[in-house]
Amino acid sequence: MARLKLATVWLGGCSGCHMSFLDMDDWLVDLAGLADVVYSLLVDAKEYPAGVDVCLVEGAVANEDNDRMIRTVRARTRVVVAFGDCAVTGNVTALRNPLGGPDLVIGRSYLTPADEGPKLPYSLGVVPPLLDRVRPVHHVVPVDAYLPGCPPPAAHIRAAVEALVAGRPGDIRGEMIRFG
Ligand code: SF4
């Protein structure tokens, strides 16, 4: 069996889904025998490569960097998996949507208490510009499989990755479809 080119991407999420990925513990050693992790915050890859077989996408699309990244991922990946509730529904990341545009969040987070003075670090471009609304991944690009959970339990991630390695993304269902 050809080795899978596996990637993981971190968009607007808390990294908890990646922590749950690491909770697969010693099965990660088995995974290393089945797949090459070609891009991830867990490895030192600078650029998302072409020809990726499977990408687990954590987080919602919340800012311009997220938007650019997910479009690159979609163009270069055969199977895109919405990984965790934020990617699937927006979840925690989308809690700002009912407040309207991003200005209130930016003001609350980055302005001084008097709403004056330096708008650091937002005005310096350290924080990518926020989009008007936070969107789940499938609202921006087509998604091939969904793995909900906040975060998805390690056992579900393992079962999903095993199905993907075997070329059966449709097997991600049943007890794995659980939110929260
Ligand atoms: Fe964090 Fe939960 Fe969102 Fe995963 S789904 S990024 S654990 S808030």
CSV table of N, CA, C and O in Angstrom, one decimal, residues 4-61:
chain,number,residue,atom,x,y,z
A,4,LEU,N,0.5,7.2,2.7
A,4,LEU,CA,-0.4,8.3,2.6
A,4,LEU,C,0.4,9.6,2.9
A,4,LEU,O,1.2,9.7,3.8
A,5,LYS,N,0.1,10.7,2.1
A,5,LYS,CA,0.6,12.0,2.5
A,5,LYS,C,-0.4,12.7,3.3
A,5,LYS,O,-1.5,13.1,2.8
A,6,LEU,N,-0.1,12.8,4.6
A,6,LEU,CA,-1.1,13.4,5.6
A,6,LEU,C,-0.7,14.8,6.0
A,6,LEU,O,0.5,15.0,6.2
A,7,ALA,N,-1.7,15.7,6.1
A,7,ALA,CA,-1.4,17.0,6.6
A,7,ALA,C,-2.4,17.4,7.7
A,7,ALA,O,-3.5,16.8,7.7
A,8,THR,N,-2.1,18.3,8.5
A,8,THR,CA,-3.0,18.9,9.5
A,8,THR,C,-2.8,20.4,9.4
A,8,THR,O,-1.7,20.9,9.2
A,9,VAL,N,-4.0,21.1,9.6
A,9,VAL,CA,-3.9,22.5,9.5
A,9,VAL,C,-4.7,23.1,10.7
A,9,VAL,O,-5.7,22.6,11.1
A,10,TRP,N,-4.2,24.2,11.2
A,10,TRP,CA,-4.8,24.9,12.3
A,10,TRP,C,-5.3,26.3,11.9
A,10,TRP,O,-4.5,27.2,11.6
A,11,LEU,N,-6.6,26.4,11.7
A,11,LEU,CA,-7.2,27.7,11.4
A,11,LEU,C,-7.7,28.4,12.7
A,11,LEU,O,-6.9,28.4,13.6
A,12,GLY,N,-9.0,28.8,12.7
A,12,GLY,CA,-9.5,29.5,13.9
A,12,GLY,C,-9.9,28.5,14.9
A,12,GLY,O,-11.1,28.2,15.0
A,13,GLY,N,-9.0,28.0,15.7
A,13,GLY,CA,-9.4,27.0,16.7
A,13,GLY,C,-8.4,27.2,17.9
A,13,GLY,O,-7.5,28.0,17.8
A,14,CYS,N,-8.6,26.4,18.9
A,14,CYS,CA,-7.8,26.6,20.2
A,14,CYS,C,-6.6,25.6,20.3
A,14,CYS,O,-5.9,25.6,21.2
A,15,SER,N,-6.4,24.8,19.2
A,15,SER,CA,-5.4,23.7,19.1
A,15,SER,C,-5.8,22.5,19.9
A,15,SER,O,-5.1,21.5,20.0
A,16,GLY,N,-7.0,22.5,20.6
A,16,GLY,CA,-7.4,21.3,21.3
A,16,GLY,C,-7.6,20.1,20.5
A,16,GLY,O,-7.4,19.0,20.9
A,17,CYS,N,-8.0,20.3,19.2
A,17,CYS,CA,-8.2,19.2,18.3
A,17,CYS,C,-6.8,18.5,18.0
A,17,CYS,O,-6.7,17.3,18.0
A,18,HIS,N,-5.8,19.4,17.9
A,18,HIS,CA,-4.4,18.8,17.7
A,18,HIS,C,-3.9,18.1,19.0
A,18,HIS,O,-3.2,17.1,18.9
A,19,MET,N,-4.3,18.7,20.1
A,19,MET,CA,-3.9,18.0,21.4
A,19,MET,C,-4.5,16.6,21.4
A,19,MET,O,-3.9,15.6,21.9
A,20,SER,N,-5.8,16.5,21.0
A,20,SER,CA,-6.5,15.2,21.0
A,20,SER,C,-5.8,14.3,20.0
A,20,SER,O,-5.7,13.1,20.2
A,21,PHE,N,-5.3,14.8,18.8
A,21,PHE,CA,-4.5,14.0,17.9
A,21,PHE,C,-3.3,13.4,18.6
A,21,PHE,O,-3.0,12.2,18.4
A,22,LEU,N,-2.6,14.2,19.4
A,22,LEU,CA,-1.5,13.7,20.1
A,22,LEU,C,-1.8,12.7,21.1
A,22,LEU,O,-1.0,11.8,21.5
A,23,ASP,N,-3.1,12.7,21.6
A,23,ASP,CA,-3.6,11.7,22.6
A,23,ASP,C,-3.7,10.3,22.0
A,23,ASP,O,-4.0,9.4,22.7
A,24,MET,N,-3.5,10.2,20.7
A,24,MET,CA,-3.4,8.8,20.1
A,24,MET,C,-2.2,8.1,20.6
A,24,MET,O,-2.1,6.9,20.4
A,25,ASP,N,-1.3,8.8,21.3
A,25,ASP,CA,-0.2,8.2,22.0
A,25,ASP,C,0.6,7.2,21.1
A,25,ASP,O,1.1,7.6,20.1
A,26,ASP,N,0.8,6.0,21.6
A,26,ASP,CA,1.7,5.1,20.8
A,26,ASP,C,1.2,4.7,19.5
A,26,ASP,O,2.0,4.2,18.7
A,27,TRP,N,-0.1,4.9,19.2
A,27,TRP,CA,-0.6,4.6,17.8
A,27,TRP,C,0.1,5.6,16.8
A,27,TRP,O,0.1,5.3,15.6
A,28,LEU,N,0.6,6.7,17.3
A,28,LEU,CA,1.3,7.6,16.4
A,28,LEU,C,2.5,7.0,15.8
A,28,LEU,O,2.9,7.3,14.7
A,29,VAL,N,3.1,6.0,16.5
A,29,VAL,CA,4.2,5.3,16.0
A,29,VAL,C,3.8,4.4,14.8
A,29,VAL,O,4.4,4.3,13.8
A,30,ASP,N,2.6,3.7,15.0
A,30,ASP,CA,2.0,3.0,13.9
A,30,ASP,C,1.7,3.9,12.7
A,30,ASP,O,1.9,3.5,11.6
A,31,LEU,N,1.1,5.0,13.0
A,31,LEU,CA,0.8,5.9,12.0
A,31,LEU,C,2.0,6.3,11.1
A,31,LEU,O,1.9,6.5,9.9
A,32,ALA,N,3.1,6.5,11.8
A,32,ALA,CA,4.4,6.9,11.1
A,32,ALA,C,4.8,5.8,10.1
A,32,ALA,O,5.5,6.1,9.1
A,33,GLY,N,4.3,4.6,10.3
A,33,GLY,CA,4.6,3.5,9.4
A,33,GLY,C,3.6,3.5,8.2
A,33,GLY,O,3.9,2.8,7.2
A,34,LEU,N,2.5,4.2,8.3
A,34,LEU,CA,1.5,4.2,7.3
A,34,LEU,C,1.5,5.5,6.4
A,34,LEU,O,1.0,5.5,5.3
A,35,ALA,N,1.9,6.6,7.0
A,35,ALA,CA,1.8,7.9,6.4
A,35,ALA,C,3.0,8.8,6.7
A,35,ALA,O,3.7,8.6,7.7
A,36,ASP,N,3.2,9.7,5.7
A,36,ASP,CA,4.2,10.8,5.9
A,36,ASP,C,3.4,12.0,6.3
A,36,ASP,O,2.5,12.5,5.5
A,37,VAL,N,3.7,12.6,7.4
A,37,VAL,CA,3.1,13.9,7.8
A,37,VAL,C,3.9,15.0,7.0
A,37,VAL,O,5.0,15.4,7.4
A,38,VAL,N,3.3,15.5,6.0
A,38,VAL,CA,4.0,16.4,5.1
A,38,VAL,C,3.8,17.9,5.4
A,38,VAL,O,4.5,18.8,5.0
A,39,TYR,N,2.8,18.2,6.3
A,39,TYR,CA,2.6,19.6,6.7
A,39,TYR,C,1.7,19.5,8.0
A,39,TYR,O,0.7,18.8,8.0
A,40,SER,N,2.1,20.2,9.0
A,40,SER,CA,1.4,20.3,10.3
A,40,SER,C,2.1,21.2,11.2
A,40,SER,O,3.3,21.5,11.1
A,41,LEU,N,1.3,21.7,12.2
A,41,LEU,CA,2.0,22.5,13.3
A,41,LEU,C,2.9,21.6,14.1
A,41,LEU,O,3.7,22.0,14.9
A,42,LEU,N,2.7,20.2,13.9
A,42,LEU,CA,3.5,19.3,14.7
A,42,LEU,C,4.8,18.9,14.0
A,42,LEU,O,5.6,18.2,14.6
A,43,VAL,N,5.0,19.4,12.8
A,43,VAL,CA,6.3,19.2,12.1
A,43,VAL,C,6.8,20.5,11.5
A,43,VAL,O,6.1,21.5,11.5
A,44,ASP,N,8.1,20.5,11.1
A,44,ASP,CA,8.7,21.8,10.7
A,44,ASP,C,8.6,22.0,9.2
A,44,ASP,O,9.6,22.0,8.5
A,45,ALA,N,7.3,22.1,8.7
A,45,ALA,CA,7.1,22.4,7.2
A,45,ALA,C,6.7,23.8,7.1
A,45,ALA,O,5.8,24.3,7.8
A,46,LYS,N,7.3,24.6,6.2
A,46,LYS,CA,7.0,26.0,6.0
A,46,LYS,C,5.9,26.2,5.0
A,46,LYS,O,5.2,27.2,5.1
A,47,GLU,N,5.7,25.4,4.0
A,47,GLU,CA,4.8,25.7,2.9
A,47,GLU,C,3.9,24.4,2.7
A,47,GLU,O,4.4,23.3,2.7
A,48,TYR,N,2.6,24.7,2.5
A,48,TYR,CA,1.7,23.6,2.3
A,48,TYR,C,2.0,23.0,0.9
A,48,TYR,O,1.9,23.7,-0.1
A,49,PRO,N,2.4,21.7,0.8
A,49,PRO,CA,2.8,21.1,-0.5
A,49,PRO,C,1.7,20.7,-1.4
A,49,PRO,O,0.5,20.6,-0.9
A,50,ALA,N,2.0,20.5,-2.6
A,50,ALA,CA,1.0,19.9,-3.6
A,50,ALA,C,0.9,18.4,-3.4
A,50,ALA,O,1.8,17.8,-2.8
A,51,GLY,N,-0.2,17.8,-3.8
A,51,GLY,CA,-0.3,16.4,-3.8
A,51,GLY,C,-0.6,15.7,-2.5
A,51,GLY,O,-0.2,14.6,-2.3
A,52,VAL,N,-1.2,16.5,-1.6
A,52,VAL,CA,-1.5,15.9,-0.3
A,52,VAL,C,-2.8,15.0,-0.4
A,52,VAL,O,-3.7,15.3,-1.1
A,53,ASP,N,-2.7,13.8,0.2
A,53,ASP,CA,-3.8,12.9,0.2
A,53,ASP,C,-5.0,13.3,1.1
A,53,ASP,O,-6.1,13.3,0.7
A,54,VAL,N,-4.6,13.5,2.3
A,54,VAL,CA,-5.6,13.8,3.4
A,54,VAL,C,-5.2,15.0,4.2
A,54,VAL,O,-4.0,15.0,4.7
A,55,CYS,N,-6.1,15.9,4.5
A,55,CYS,CA,-5.8,17.0,5.4
A,55,CYS,C,-6.9,17.1,6.5
A,55,CYS,O,-8.0,17.2,6.2
A,56,LEU,N,-6.5,17.0,7.8
A,56,LEU,CA,-7.4,17.3,8.9
A,56,LEU,C,-7.3,18.8,9.2
A,56,LEU,O,-6.2,19.3,9.5
A,57,VAL,N,-8.4,19.5,9.0
A,57,VAL,CA,-8.5,20.9,9.2
A,57,VAL,C,-9.2,21.3,10.5
A,57,VAL,O,-10.4,21.1,10.7
A,58,GLU,N,-8.4,21.8,11.5
A,58,GLU,CA,-8.9,22.2,12.7
A,58,GLU,C,-9.3,23.7,12.6
A,58,GLU,O,-8.5,24.5,12.1
A,59,GLY,N,-10.5,24.0,13.2
A,59,GLY,CA,-10.8,25.5,13.3
A,59,GLY,C,-11.7,26.0,12.2
A,59,GLY,O,-11.8,25.4,11.1
A,60,ALA,N,-12.3,27.1,12.5
A,60,ALA,CA,-13.2,27.8,11.5
A,60,ALA,C,-12.4,28.8,10.7
A,60,ALA,O,-11.2,29.0,11.0
A,61,VAL,N,-13.0,29.3,9.7
A,61,VAL,CA,-12.4,30.4,8.9
A,61,VAL,C,-12.8,31.7,9.5
A,61,VAL,O,-13.9,32.2,9.3
